[in-house]
Amino acid sequence: MKKIYVLFTLMVLSLVQAQESFPFIRPALLKDTEVTVVDNKVSGTYGYFSEFYTDRDMKEHYMPVADYKSRSKREALLGRVFQVIDVDEQKEVEDQIVARVILRDKENNILYYRYRSGDDYEYPLKVTGGLKLPADFYCDYINAPGQSLDTGLYIQPGCHLLKQTGDNEVEYSLVCNMFSKTGGKAPEKVTLVLQNGAPLVVNAYVEVKVHSANSFKYSFSFLLYGKNLAAVRKNKIKTIKVDTASLDFNGTKLNGIIECSEKKAVKK
């Protein structure tokens, strides 16, 4: 009966998590979707995009920045909408999947984007309506080389998830680092803002250190178990607030990995 319940949960999850845009090791999921170029951590900070090309061999960068021919001007791409007409040249390079994504805009201009499954930090494509995910999609992260819930599984830049199994229940520990222009006394709790807008306050271990003249580094960890874990699985985490700092969080990915982990545990 438990197996049936978990499988049903995963089927529902594949519909609920419809806003995922990063396909990880399955870039073919992008084919026939509509995508918009959005800022990533690099473009928003430094003002350029990488890996957009005008030729199939992906050697000529689109609208290169002066003095940096391997970078494309942010203003030439930001907000543009494309249809993904094909994804090809897929291959494995150094434990990640690399592929060529062929893009066409409404004027029938063609661009090429080099996709790398290990570069979610610089990924600039937002899929309209989200990707159509297979039920086992988030299991790819658990099965990826070098990733383990025992030692820390990558969720997003600066955040890792660990799993501990006790006598009576499973606990997940989320460990994160983030930066803020303001800093204060380290609090003993953090606030998880859920998708439905409700705040969930949890006990946490927090450190605040001066990172540079203009920023502070927050390092924190907290446990998810029992009622708190149930609340997060019902309404995914949208934002994590620590003191005056806040972190946009990929609650969709977290919940998907937890669901896959539970499925594996039931099978055992």
mmCIF file of C-alpha atoms in Angstrom:
data_model
loop_
_atom_site.group_PDB
_atom_site.id
_atom_site.type_symbol
_atom_site.label_atom_id
_atom_site.label_comp_id
_atom_site.label_asym_id
_atom_site.label_seq_id
_atom_site.Cartn_x
_atom_site.Cartn_y
_atom_site.Cartn_z
ATOM 1 C CA MET A 1 0.000 0.000 0.000
ATOM 2 C CA LYS A 2 2.871 2.360 0.825
ATOM 3 C CA LYS A 3 4.401 1.767 -2.604
ATOM 4 C CA ILE A 4 1.120 2.711 -4.288
ATOM 5 C CA TYR A 5 0.905 5.890 -2.186
ATOM 6 C CA VAL A 6 4.438 7.001 -3.049
ATOM 7 C CA LEU A 7 3.957 6.318 -6.754
ATOM 8 C CA PHE A 8 0.715 8.317 -6.680
ATOM 9 C CA THR A 9 2.508 11.161 -4.899
ATOM 10 C CA LEU A 10 5.194 11.239 -7.589
ATOM 11 C CA MET A 11 2.568 11.329 -10.334
ATOM 12 C CA VAL A 12 0.892 14.309 -8.670
ATOM 13 C CA LEU A 13 4.279 15.910 -8.076
ATOM 14 C CA SER A 14 5.127 15.836 -11.784
ATOM 15 C CA LEU A 15 2.076 18.047 -12.370
ATOM 16 C CA VAL A 16 2.542 20.348 -9.374
ATOM 17 C CA GLN A 17 6.193 21.039 -10.159
ATOM 18 C CA ALA A 18 5.395 22.463 -13.568
ATOM 19 C CA GLN A 19 7.585 25.545 -13.194
ATOM 20 C CA GLU A 20 10.946 23.774 -13.478
ATOM 21 C CA SER A 21 13.007 25.181 -16.367
ATOM 22 C CA PHE A 22 16.393 23.492 -15.857
ATOM 23 C CA PRO A 23 16.427 19.965 -17.354
ATOM 24 C CA PHE A 24 19.669 18.814 -15.674
ATOM 25 C CA ILE A 25 20.904 15.709 -17.542
ATOM 26 C CA ARG A 26 17.858 15.586 -19.840
ATOM 27 C CA PRO A 27 18.289 18.612 -22.150
ATOM 28 C CA ALA A 28 16.003 16.972 -24.731
ATOM 29 C CA LEU A 29 13.093 18.025 -22.479
ATOM 30 C CA LEU A 30 13.617 21.549 -23.833
ATOM 31 C CA LYS A 31 12.642 20.576 -27.389
ATOM 32 C CA ASP A 32 9.400 22.158 -28.649
ATOM 33 C CA THR A 33 9.141 24.514 -25.671
ATOM 34 C CA GLU A 34 8.961 28.300 -25.601
ATOM 35 C CA VAL A 35 11.733 29.941 -23.589
ATOM 36 C CA THR A 36 12.528 33.465 -22.444
ATOM 37 C CA VAL A 37 16.068 34.671 -21.762
ATOM 38 C CA VAL A 38 16.212 35.785 -18.119
ATOM 39 C CA ASP A 39 18.976 36.997 -15.861
ATOM 40 C CA ASN A 40 21.148 34.488 -14.076
ATOM 41 C CA LYS A 41 23.684 35.141 -11.315
ATOM 42 C CA VAL A 42 26.376 36.163 -13.820
ATOM 43 C CA SER A 43 24.360 38.297 -16.244
ATOM 44 C CA GLY A 44 22.572 40.125 -13.466
ATOM 45 C CA THR A 45 25.859 40.975 -11.772
ATOM 46 C CA TYR A 46 28.322 41.441 -14.626
ATOM 47 C CA GLY A 47 26.082 42.339 -17.551
ATOM 48 C CA TYR A 48 26.718 39.564 -20.065
ATOM 49 C CA PHE A 49 25.536 36.099 -21.137
ATOM 50 C CA SER A 50 27.729 33.164 -22.125
ATOM 51 C CA GLU A 51 27.247 30.336 -24.626
ATOM 52 C CA PHE A 52 24.989 31.990 -27.241
ATOM 53 C CA TYR A 53 26.232 31.533 -30.824
ATOM 54 C CA THR A 54 25.308 32.415 -34.383
ATOM 55 C CA ASP A 55 26.757 29.269 -36.035
ATOM 56 C CA ARG A 56 26.025 25.550 -35.684
ATOM 57 C CA ASP A 57 29.624 24.832 -34.691
ATOM 58 C CA MET A 58 29.162 27.245 -31.776
ATOM 59 C CA LYS A 59 32.332 29.205 -32.380
ATOM 60 C CA GLU A 60 30.954 32.675 -33.182
ATOM 61 C CA HIS A 61 29.405 34.329 -30.137
ATOM 62 C CA TYR A 62 26.241 36.338 -30.625
ATOM 63 C CA MET A 63 26.624 40.135 -30.166
ATOM 64 C CA PRO A 64 29.965 39.897 -28.361
ATOM 65 C CA VAL A 65 30.960 42.364 -25.684
ATOM 66 C CA ALA A 66 33.816 44.681 -26.688
ATOM 67 C CA ASP A 67 37.158 43.177 -25.636
ATOM 68 C CA TYR A 68 35.408 39.955 -24.511
ATOM 69 C CA LYS A 69 34.443 38.073 -27.663
ATOM 70 C CA SER A 70 33.342 35.016 -25.673
ATOM 71 C CA ARG A 71 30.524 36.970 -23.992
ATOM 72 C CA SER A 72 27.248 38.273 -25.410
ATOM 73 C CA LYS A 73 25.762 41.636 -24.548
ATOM 74 C CA ARG A 74 23.085 41.338 -21.904
ATOM 75 C CA GLU A 75 20.797 43.903 -23.530
ATOM 76 C CA ALA A 76 20.855 41.979 -26.828
ATOM 77 C CA LEU A 77 19.293 38.879 -25.251
ATOM 78 C CA LEU A 78 17.468 39.721 -22.030
ATOM 79 C CA GLY A 79 13.705 39.245 -22.369
ATOM 80 C CA ARG A 80 13.800 37.735 -25.844
ATOM 81 C CA VAL A 81 11.457 34.828 -26.527
ATOM 82 C CA PHE A 82 12.452 31.776 -28.579
ATOM 83 C CA GLN A 83 11.057 28.454 -29.665
ATOM 84 C CA VAL A 84 13.373 25.494 -29.044
ATOM 85 C CA ILE A 85 13.243 23.744 -32.387
ATOM 86 C CA ASP A 86 15.801 21.049 -31.594
ATOM 87 C CA VAL A 87 18.339 19.772 -29.069
ATOM 88 C CA ASP A 88 21.214 17.788 -30.506
ATOM 89 C CA GLU A 89 24.944 17.046 -30.244
ATOM 90 C CA GLN A 90 24.345 15.665 -26.769
ATOM 91 C CA LYS A 91 27.395 14.116 -25.134
ATOM 92 C CA GLU A 92 28.943 13.521 -21.730
ATOM 93 C CA VAL A 93 31.926 15.702 -20.840
ATOM 94 C CA GLU A 94 33.593 15.489 -17.421
ATOM 95 C CA ASP A 95 30.542 14.138 -15.552
ATOM 96 C CA GLN A 96 28.087 16.554 -17.150
ATOM 97 C CA ILE A 97 25.875 16.551 -20.221
ATOM 98 C CA VAL A 98 26.644 19.079 -22.953
ATOM 99 C CA ALA A 99 24.199 19.716 -25.805
ATOM 100 C CA ARG A 100 23.372 22.199 -28.569
ATOM 101 C CA VAL A 101 20.019 23.927 -28.142
ATOM 102 C CA ILE A 102 18.678 25.450 -31.360
ATOM 103 C CA LEU A 103 16.560 28.560 -30.831
ATOM 104 C CA ARG A 104 14.285 30.455 -33.260
ATOM 105 C CA ASP A 105 12.614 33.800 -32.574
ATOM 106 C CA LYS A 106 9.404 35.145 -34.152
ATOM 107 C CA GLU A 107 11.413 36.755 -36.985
ATOM 108 C CA ASN A 108 12.872 33.306 -37.757
ATOM 109 C CA ASN A 109 16.334 34.296 -36.562
ATOM 110 C CA ILE A 110 18.303 31.266 -35.398
ATOM 111 C CA LEU A 111 20.646 31.184 -32.409
ATOM 112 C CA TYR A 112 22.473 28.308 -30.758
ATOM 113 C CA TYR A 113 22.953 27.832 -27.042
ATOM 114 C CA ARG A 114 25.518 25.470 -25.543
ATOM 115 C CA TYR A 115 23.793 23.716 -22.650
ATOM 116 C CA ARG A 116 25.786 22.282 -19.737
ATOM 117 C CA SER A 117 24.041 20.240 -17.045
ATOM 118 C CA GLY A 118 26.517 21.419 -14.409
ATOM 119 C CA ASP A 119 25.955 25.142 -14.994
ATOM 120 C CA ASP A 120 22.567 25.849 -13.403
ATOM 121 C CA TYR A 121 24.225 28.932 -11.868
ATOM 122 C CA GLU A 122 24.506 30.498 -15.346
ATOM 123 C CA TYR A 123 21.431 28.940 -16.950
ATOM 124 C CA PRO A 124 19.401 31.741 -18.630
ATOM 125 C CA LEU A 125 16.303 30.061 -20.112
ATOM 126 C CA LYS A 126 12.868 30.171 -18.477
ATOM 127 C CA VAL A 127 10.397 27.706 -19.983
ATOM 128 C CA THR A 128 6.890 29.070 -20.456
ATOM 129 C CA GLY A 129 4.637 26.978 -18.215
ATOM 130 C CA GLY A 130 7.609 24.899 -17.049
ATOM 131 C CA LEU A 131 9.043 21.680 -18.393
ATOM 132 C CA LYS A 132 6.932 18.546 -18.655
ATOM 133 C CA LEU A 133 8.847 16.362 -16.233
ATOM 134 C CA PRO A 134 8.909 12.575 -16.052
ATOM 135 C CA ALA A 135 7.957 11.217 -12.623
ATOM 136 C CA ASP A 136 11.537 10.158 -11.820
ATOM 137 C CA PHE A 137 13.178 13.430 -12.927
ATOM 138 C CA TYR A 138 14.526 14.498 -9.517
ATOM 139 C CA CYS A 139 16.027 11.059 -8.928
ATOM 140 C CA ASP A 140 18.669 12.125 -11.466
ATOM 141 C CA TYR A 141 20.166 14.409 -8.827
ATOM 142 C CA ILE A 142 20.442 11.611 -6.270
ATOM 143 C CA ASN A 143 22.022 9.274 -8.832
ATOM 144 C CA ALA A 144 24.481 11.857 -10.235
ATOM 145 C CA PRO A 145 28.229 11.134 -9.812
ATOM 146 C CA GLY A 146 29.667 12.605 -6.646
ATOM 147 C CA GLN A 147 26.256 13.364 -5.113
ATOM 148 C CA SER A 148 24.978 11.766 -1.912
ATOM 149 C CA LEU A 149 22.358 12.568 0.697
ATOM 150 C CA ASP A 150 24.742 11.064 3.258
ATOM 151 C CA THR A 151 27.451 13.686 2.700
ATOM 152 C CA GLY A 152 25.479 16.556 1.176
ATOM 153 C CA LEU A 153 23.504 16.717 -2.069
ATOM 154 C CA TYR A 154 23.619 19.938 -4.115
ATOM 155 C CA ILE A 155 20.297 21.803 -4.257
ATOM 156 C CA GLN A 156 21.358 25.206 -5.570
ATOM 157 C CA PRO A 157 24.408 27.478 -5.310
ATOM 158 C CA GLY A 158 25.333 27.597 -1.635
ATOM 159 C CA CYS A 159 22.813 24.993 -0.418
ATOM 160 C CA HIS A 160 23.144 21.251 0.225
ATOM 161 C CA LEU A 161 20.764 18.657 1.658
ATOM 162 C CA LEU A 162 21.631 15.793 4.004
ATOM 163 C CA LYS A 163 19.445 12.915 5.152
ATOM 164 C CA GLN A 164 19.595 11.112 8.471
ATOM 165 C CA THR A 165 17.501 8.116 9.445
ATOM 166 C CA GLY A 166 16.797 7.663 13.136
ATOM 167 C CA ASP A 167 14.904 4.981 15.017
ATOM 168 C CA ASN A 168 11.478 6.518 14.509
ATOM 169 C CA GLU A 169 11.668 9.092 11.708
ATOM 170 C CA VAL A 170 13.707 10.567 8.883
ATOM 171 C CA GLU A 171 15.379 13.958 9.286
ATOM 172 C CA TYR A 172 16.672 16.213 6.537
ATOM 173 C CA SER A 173 19.261 18.883 7.209
ATOM 174 C CA LEU A 174 19.552 21.894 4.901
ATOM 175 C CA VAL A 175 22.923 23.674 4.986
ATOM 176 C CA CYS A 176 23.252 27.015 3.186
ATOM 177 C CA ASN A 177 25.483 30.049 2.707
ATOM 178 C CA MET A 178 24.298 33.418 1.419
ATOM 179 C CA PHE A 179 25.493 37.003 1.304
ATOM 180 C CA SER A 180 23.859 40.276 2.297
ATOM 181 C CA LYS A 181 24.771 43.947 2.283
ATOM 182 C CA THR A 182 23.622 44.167 5.890
ATOM 183 C CA GLY A 183 24.479 41.991 8.839
ATOM 184 C CA GLY A 184 23.614 41.740 12.486
ATOM 185 C CA LYS A 185 23.507 39.361 15.401
ATOM 186 C CA ALA A 186 23.130 35.712 14.461
ATOM 187 C CA PRO A 187 19.528 34.640 15.201
ATOM 188 C CA GLU A 188 18.557 31.253 16.595
ATOM 189 C CA LYS A 189 15.738 30.762 14.097
ATOM 190 C CA VAL A 190 15.123 31.177 10.369
ATOM 191 C CA THR A 191 11.834 31.794 8.592
ATOM 192 C CA LEU A 192 10.775 29.641 5.653
ATOM 193 C CA VAL A 193 8.275 31.470 3.467
ATOM 194 C CA LEU A 194 6.134 28.801 1.816
ATOM 195 C CA GLN A 195 4.464 28.875 -1.595
ATOM 196 C CA ASN A 196 1.099 29.716 -0.023
ATOM 197 C CA GLY A 197 2.666 32.753 1.692
ATOM 198 C CA ALA A 198 2.651 31.245 5.186
ATOM 199 C CA PRO A 199 5.783 31.697 7.322
ATOM 200 C CA LEU A 200 7.285 28.634 8.959
ATOM 201 C CA VAL A 201 9.744 29.492 11.737
ATOM 202 C CA VAL A 202 12.299 26.771 12.551
ATOM 203 C CA ASN A 203 15.226 26.483 14.937
ATOM 204 C CA ALA A 204 18.569 26.937 13.230
ATOM 205 C CA TYR A 205 22.293 27.269 13.722
ATOM 206 C CA VAL A 206 23.435 30.574 12.213
ATOM 207 C CA GLU A 207 26.810 32.284 11.823
ATOM 208 C CA VAL A 208 27.309 35.822 10.518
ATOM 209 C CA LYS A 209 30.729 36.963 9.342
ATOM 210 C CA VAL A 210 32.062 40.011 7.535
ATOM 211 C CA HIS A 211 32.778 38.899 3.971
ATOM 212 C CA SER A 212 34.008 42.168 2.483
ATOM 213 C CA ALA A 213 33.712 45.901 3.028
ATOM 214 C CA ASN A 214 30.195 45.817 1.587
ATOM 215 C CA SER A 215 28.823 42.368 2.437
ATOM 216 C CA PHE A 216 28.215 39.835 5.192
ATOM 217 C CA LYS A 217 28.183 36.058 4.897
ATOM 218 C CA TYR A 218 25.380 34.095 6.542
ATOM 219 C CA SER A 219 26.019 30.390 7.119
ATOM 220 C CA PHE A 220 23.084 28.443 8.509
ATOM 221 C CA SER A 221 21.606 24.992 8.883
ATOM 222 C CA PHE A 222 18.315 23.612 10.134
ATOM 223 C CA LEU A 223 16.449 20.327 10.408
ATOM 224 C CA LEU A 224 13.272 19.324 8.605
ATOM 225 C CA TYR A 225 11.302 16.521 10.256
ATOM 226 C CA GLY A 226 7.878 15.736 11.624
ATOM 227 C CA LYS A 227 5.322 18.540 11.256
ATOM 228 C CA ASN A 228 7.812 20.960 9.686
ATOM 229 C CA LEU A 229 8.767 18.455 7.009
ATOM 230 C CA ALA A 230 5.086 17.732 6.325
ATOM 231 C CA ALA A 231 4.393 21.472 5.959
ATOM 232 C CA VAL A 232 7.279 21.917 3.503
ATOM 233 C CA ARG A 233 6.180 18.923 1.434
ATOM 234 C CA LYS A 234 2.641 20.280 1.245
ATOM 235 C CA ASN A 235 3.667 23.862 0.398
ATOM 236 C CA LYS A 236 7.214 24.104 -0.955
ATOM 237 C CA ILE A 237 9.730 26.633 0.340
ATOM 238 C CA LYS A 238 9.844 29.806 -1.738
ATOM 239 C CA THR A 239 12.185 32.006 0.312
ATOM 240 C CA ILE A 240 14.428 31.579 3.346
ATOM 241 C CA LYS A 241 14.776 34.635 5.615
ATOM 242 C CA VAL A 242 17.625 34.962 8.075
ATOM 243 C CA ASP A 243 17.700 38.164 10.090
ATOM 244 C CA THR A 244 17.502 40.951 7.449
ATOM 245 C CA ALA A 245 18.781 38.723 4.616
ATOM 246 C CA SER A 246 16.694 36.546 2.326
ATOM 247 C CA LEU A 247 17.425 33.759 -0.136
ATOM 248 C CA ASP A 248 15.273 32.738 -3.105
ATOM 249 C CA PHE A 249 15.041 28.981 -2.762
ATOM 250 C CA ASN A 250 14.320 26.128 -5.179
ATOM 251 C CA GLY A 251 11.629 24.391 -3.153
ATOM 252 C CA THR A 252 10.474 22.482 -6.219
ATOM 253 C CA LYS A 253 13.806 20.694 -6.474
ATOM 254 C CA LEU A 254 14.020 20.082 -2.731
ATOM 255 C CA ASN A 255 10.589 18.439 -2.640
ATOM 256 C CA GLY A 256 11.302 16.364 -5.728
ATOM 257 C CA ILE A 257 14.520 15.001 -4.227
ATOM 258 C CA ILE A 258 12.784 14.220 -0.928
ATOM 259 C CA GLU A 259 9.982 12.389 -2.758
ATOM 260 C CA CYS A 260 12.496 10.321 -4.712
ATOM 261 C CA SER A 261 14.440 9.552 -1.544
ATOM 262 C CA GLU A 262 11.253 8.355 0.158
ATOM 263 C CA LYS A 263 10.402 6.196 -2.843
ATOM 264 C CA LYS A 264 13.798 4.534 -2.686
ATOM 265 C CA ALA A 265 13.361 3.923 1.046
ATOM 266 C CA VAL A 266 9.967 2.260 0.503
ATOM 267 C CA LYS A 267 11.393 -0.013 -2.192
ATOM 268 C CA LYS A 268 14.032 -1.252 0.193
#
